[in-house]
Amino acid sequence: AGQIREPATVLHGEANLRLVDAGALLEAPFGNGRGSALIAGRYGYPGPVLSAVVDDLKIGYWDYQARASWQLSDRDTISVFAFGSHDYLAQGVPSGDPTASKEPVEQLVSDFHRVDLRYDRALTDGRVRLALTGGYDSRGAAPNHMTDRSLGARLEVERGLTEALRFRGGADIRLDHYRLE
């Protein structure tokens, strides 16, 4: 249940370039302000930077997020939110055998992806959300590898009880299918 900020009402974007990664974000309203779309991502390139110093190490990562929302009425909104990432580490394993491959061996490969479909209803002093989430996770490196496919549904309720007190509650159910190789 990723918490995200409200959609922007004006077109905006940003980009950054750092020593080990680069990223960008673009968000745009559409449909006379009733809809909004956002896409963002980051790509890490520490591998080439580190390989200048260490020859038997490979490392990398990337992540992304995307959101689209549409205001059905003054109180009702539907949206889809997707996000995920990939992390990778391979390192040389000393064998003592001069004929052995010098190619780094995968130590860690980790991926996750989520898609969250949401219906939000604004209340006078709070909100109700119904959501359906699908996910895919993958962890490990050969020969040990685990995957998890998941599907979940949730109900969230938030309501102001007094000026200083808010109620937040809900229920959720999630099914997971694990596979180990």
Tab-separated table of C-alpha atoms in Angstrom:
chain	number	residue	atom	x	y	z
A	1	ALA	CA	0.000	0.000	0.000
A	2	GLY	CA	2.407	2.655	-1.209
A	3	GLN	CA	1.512	6.136	0.004
A	4	ILE	CA	1.844	8.711	-2.718
A	5	ARG	CA	1.233	12.437	-2.821
A	6	GLU	CA	-1.808	13.917	-4.511
A	7	PRO	CA	-1.589	14.390	-8.304
A	8	ALA	CA	-0.118	17.715	-9.410
A	9	THR	CA	-2.329	20.291	-11.100
A	10	VAL	CA	0.419	21.582	-13.428
A	11	LEU	CA	2.951	19.920	-15.724
A	12	HIS	CA	6.259	19.424	-13.959
A	13	GLY	CA	9.354	17.276	-14.085
A	14	GLU	CA	12.836	16.872	-12.767
A	15	ALA	CA	16.031	15.037	-13.629
A	16	ASN	CA	19.204	14.304	-11.728
A	17	LEU	CA	22.612	12.961	-12.595
A	18	ARG	CA	24.875	11.744	-9.820
A	19	LEU	CA	28.154	9.850	-9.703
A	20	VAL	CA	26.427	6.454	-9.407
A	21	ASP	CA	22.909	6.939	-10.826
A	22	ALA	CA	20.603	9.058	-12.956
A	23	GLY	CA	16.880	9.630	-12.551
A	24	ALA	CA	13.941	11.497	-14.002
A	25	LEU	CA	10.309	12.242	-13.177
A	26	LEU	CA	7.552	13.696	-15.331
A	27	GLU	CA	3.980	14.422	-14.232
A	28	ALA	CA	1.211	15.920	-16.340
A	29	PRO	CA	-2.454	16.671	-15.754
A	30	PHE	CA	-4.935	15.907	-18.556
A	31	GLY	CA	-8.690	15.976	-19.202
A	32	ASN	CA	-9.169	19.553	-17.960
A	33	GLY	CA	-7.549	18.615	-14.656
A	34	ARG	CA	-9.651	15.502	-14.002
A	35	GLY	CA	-6.762	13.167	-14.774
A	36	SER	CA	-3.067	12.989	-14.028
A	37	ALA	CA	-0.208	10.785	-15.212
A	38	LEU	CA	3.223	10.369	-13.650
A	39	ILE	CA	6.256	8.338	-14.674
A	40	ALA	CA	9.627	8.197	-12.947
A	41	GLY	CA	12.698	6.028	-12.941
A	42	ARG	CA	16.257	5.732	-11.779
A	43	TYR	CA	19.141	3.749	-13.241
A	44	GLY	CA	22.264	2.976	-11.255
A	45	TYR	CA	25.594	2.493	-12.937
A	46	PRO	CA	27.984	1.845	-10.045
A	47	GLY	CA	29.325	-1.221	-11.900
A	48	PRO	CA	31.391	0.721	-14.444
A	49	VAL	CA	32.572	3.111	-11.721
A	50	LEU	CA	33.649	0.297	-9.388
A	51	SER	CA	35.105	-1.865	-12.172
A	52	ALA	CA	37.739	0.827	-12.678
A	53	VAL	CA	39.012	-0.153	-9.214
A	54	VAL	CA	37.795	-3.756	-8.703
A	55	ASP	CA	37.855	-6.107	-11.696
A	56	ASP	CA	35.781	-9.010	-10.316
A	57	LEU	CA	32.666	-7.138	-9.145
A	58	LYS	CA	29.446	-6.346	-11.003
A	59	ILE	CA	26.728	-4.337	-9.323
A	60	GLY	CA	23.686	-2.502	-10.594
A	61	TYR	CA	20.160	-1.389	-9.835
A	62	TRP	CA	17.163	0.379	-11.306
A	63	ASP	CA	13.689	1.279	-10.145
A	64	TYR	CA	10.532	2.815	-11.557
A	65	GLN	CA	7.104	4.100	-10.645
A	66	ALA	CA	4.101	5.145	-12.681
A	67	ARG	CA	0.689	6.460	-11.724
A	68	ALA	CA	-2.451	7.427	-13.590
A	69	SER	CA	-5.595	8.750	-11.927
A	70	TRP	CA	-9.001	9.939	-13.055
A	71	GLN	CA	-11.486	11.921	-10.991
A	72	LEU	CA	-14.929	10.379	-11.604
A	73	SER	CA	-16.717	13.050	-9.527
A	74	ASP	CA	-15.913	15.601	-6.836
A	75	ARG	CA	-15.643	12.751	-4.334
A	76	ASP	CA	-14.654	9.661	-6.368
A	77	THR	CA	-11.291	8.856	-7.944
A	78	ILE	CA	-9.865	5.753	-9.613
A	79	SER	CA	-6.166	5.225	-10.090
A	80	VAL	CA	-3.475	2.719	-10.923
A	81	PHE	CA	-0.053	2.836	-9.296
A	82	ALA	CA	2.830	0.609	-10.446
A	83	PHE	CA	6.324	0.443	-9.016
A	84	GLY	CA	9.264	-1.920	-8.874
A	85	SER	CA	12.997	-2.389	-8.743
A	86	HIS	CA	15.928	-4.617	-9.700
A	87	ASP	CA	19.167	-5.108	-7.751
A	88	TYR	CA	22.145	-7.144	-8.950
A	89	LEU	CA	25.461	-8.223	-7.419
A	90	ALA	CA	28.037	-10.586	-8.904
A	91	GLN	CA	31.458	-11.151	-7.406
A	92	GLY	CA	34.500	-13.191	-8.300
A	93	VAL	CA	35.003	-16.353	-6.276
A	94	PRO	CA	38.647	-17.320	-5.751
A	95	SER	CA	39.118	-20.973	-6.679
A	96	GLY	CA	42.904	-21.316	-6.800
A	97	ASP	CA	42.526	-22.863	-10.270
A	98	PRO	CA	44.324	-20.652	-12.838
A	99	THR	CA	42.173	-22.144	-15.634
A	100	ALA	CA	38.879	-21.314	-13.870
A	101	SER	CA	36.689	-18.588	-15.338
A	102	LYS	CA	37.409	-15.102	-14.028
A	103	GLU	CA	33.812	-14.088	-14.734
A	104	PRO	CA	31.990	-12.902	-11.560
A	105	VAL	CA	29.368	-15.275	-10.133
A	106	GLU	CA	25.883	-13.976	-9.283
A	107	GLN	CA	25.559	-13.494	-5.532
A	108	LEU	CA	22.248	-11.637	-5.420
A	109	VAL	CA	19.511	-10.880	-7.901
A	110	SER	CA	16.418	-9.232	-6.464
A	111	ASP	CA	13.345	-7.977	-8.317
A	112	PHE	CA	9.924	-6.817	-7.225
A	113	HIS	CA	6.992	-5.333	-9.121
A	114	ARG	CA	3.586	-4.144	-7.876
A	115	VAL	CA	0.427	-2.886	-9.567
A	116	ASP	CA	-2.189	-1.317	-7.308
A	117	LEU	CA	-5.685	-0.489	-8.624
A	118	ARG	CA	-7.510	1.959	-6.325
A	119	TYR	CA	-10.933	3.448	-5.835
A	120	ASP	CA	-11.061	6.378	-3.394
A	121	ARG	CA	-14.176	8.019	-1.971
A	122	ALA	CA	-13.678	11.329	-0.152
A	123	LEU	CA	-15.727	11.792	3.007
A	124	THR	CA	-16.512	15.078	4.730
A	125	ASP	CA	-13.749	14.406	7.239
A	126	GLY	CA	-11.818	11.476	5.769
A	127	ARG	CA	-11.764	8.882	3.001
A	128	VAL	CA	-12.492	5.259	2.087
A	129	ARG	CA	-10.252	3.267	-0.255
A	130	LEU	CA	-10.843	-0.076	-1.953
A	131	ALA	CA	-7.768	-1.542	-3.639
A	132	LEU	CA	-6.581	-4.612	-5.512
A	133	THR	CA	-2.837	-5.307	-5.668
A	134	GLY	CA	-0.885	-7.761	-7.812
A	135	GLY	CA	2.775	-8.458	-7.224
A	136	TYR	CA	5.779	-10.421	-8.438
A	137	ASP	CA	8.948	-10.924	-6.383
A	138	SER	CA	12.096	-12.818	-7.304
A	139	ARG	CA	15.080	-13.350	-5.002
A	140	GLY	CA	18.293	-15.309	-5.169
A	141	ALA	CA	20.855	-16.461	-7.633
A	142	ALA	CA	21.485	-19.810	-9.309
A	143	PRO	CA	21.110	-22.476	-8.101
A	144	ASN	CA	18.812	-21.163	-5.300
A	145	HIS	CA	16.012	-18.947	-6.511
A	146	MET	CA	12.610	-18.059	-5.039
A	147	THR	CA	9.629	-16.351	-6.667
A	148	ASP	CA	6.389	-15.091	-5.159
A	149	ARG	CA	3.291	-14.142	-7.105
A	150	SER	CA	0.736	-12.345	-4.971
A	151	LEU	CA	-2.778	-10.957	-5.180
A	152	GLY	CA	-4.326	-8.874	-2.445
A	153	ALA	CA	-7.399	-6.791	-1.688
A	154	ARG	CA	-7.802	-4.184	1.018
A	155	LEU	CA	-10.217	-1.715	2.537
A	156	GLU	CA	-8.906	1.416	4.257
A	157	VAL	CA	-10.969	3.911	6.240
A	158	GLU	CA	-9.725	7.204	7.621
A	159	ARG	CA	-11.964	9.570	9.530
A	160	GLY	CA	-11.554	12.574	11.801
A	161	LEU	CA	-13.151	12.021	15.194
A	162	THR	CA	-12.152	15.365	16.729
A	163	GLU	CA	-9.761	18.195	15.792
A	164	ALA	CA	-6.879	16.284	17.397
A	165	LEU	CA	-7.951	12.662	16.885
A	166	ARG	CA	-8.209	10.601	13.672
A	167	PHE	CA	-9.325	7.010	13.184
A	168	ARG	CA	-7.497	4.838	10.646
A	169	GLY	CA	-8.396	1.216	10.111
A	170	GLY	CA	-9.191	-1.394	7.553
A	171	ALA	CA	-8.879	-4.984	6.465
A	172	ASP	CA	-6.867	-6.838	3.895
A	173	ILE	CA	-6.433	-10.291	2.446
A	174	ARG	CA	-3.497	-11.532	0.414
A	175	LEU	CA	-2.757	-14.748	-1.412
A	176	ASP	CA	0.836	-15.703	-2.189
A	177	HIS	CA	2.174	-18.451	-4.428
A	178	TYR	CA	5.824	-19.244	-3.653
A	179	ARG	CA	8.144	-21.278	-5.805
A	180	LEU	CA	11.637	-22.391	-4.833
A	181	GLU	CA	14.159	-23.691	-7.337
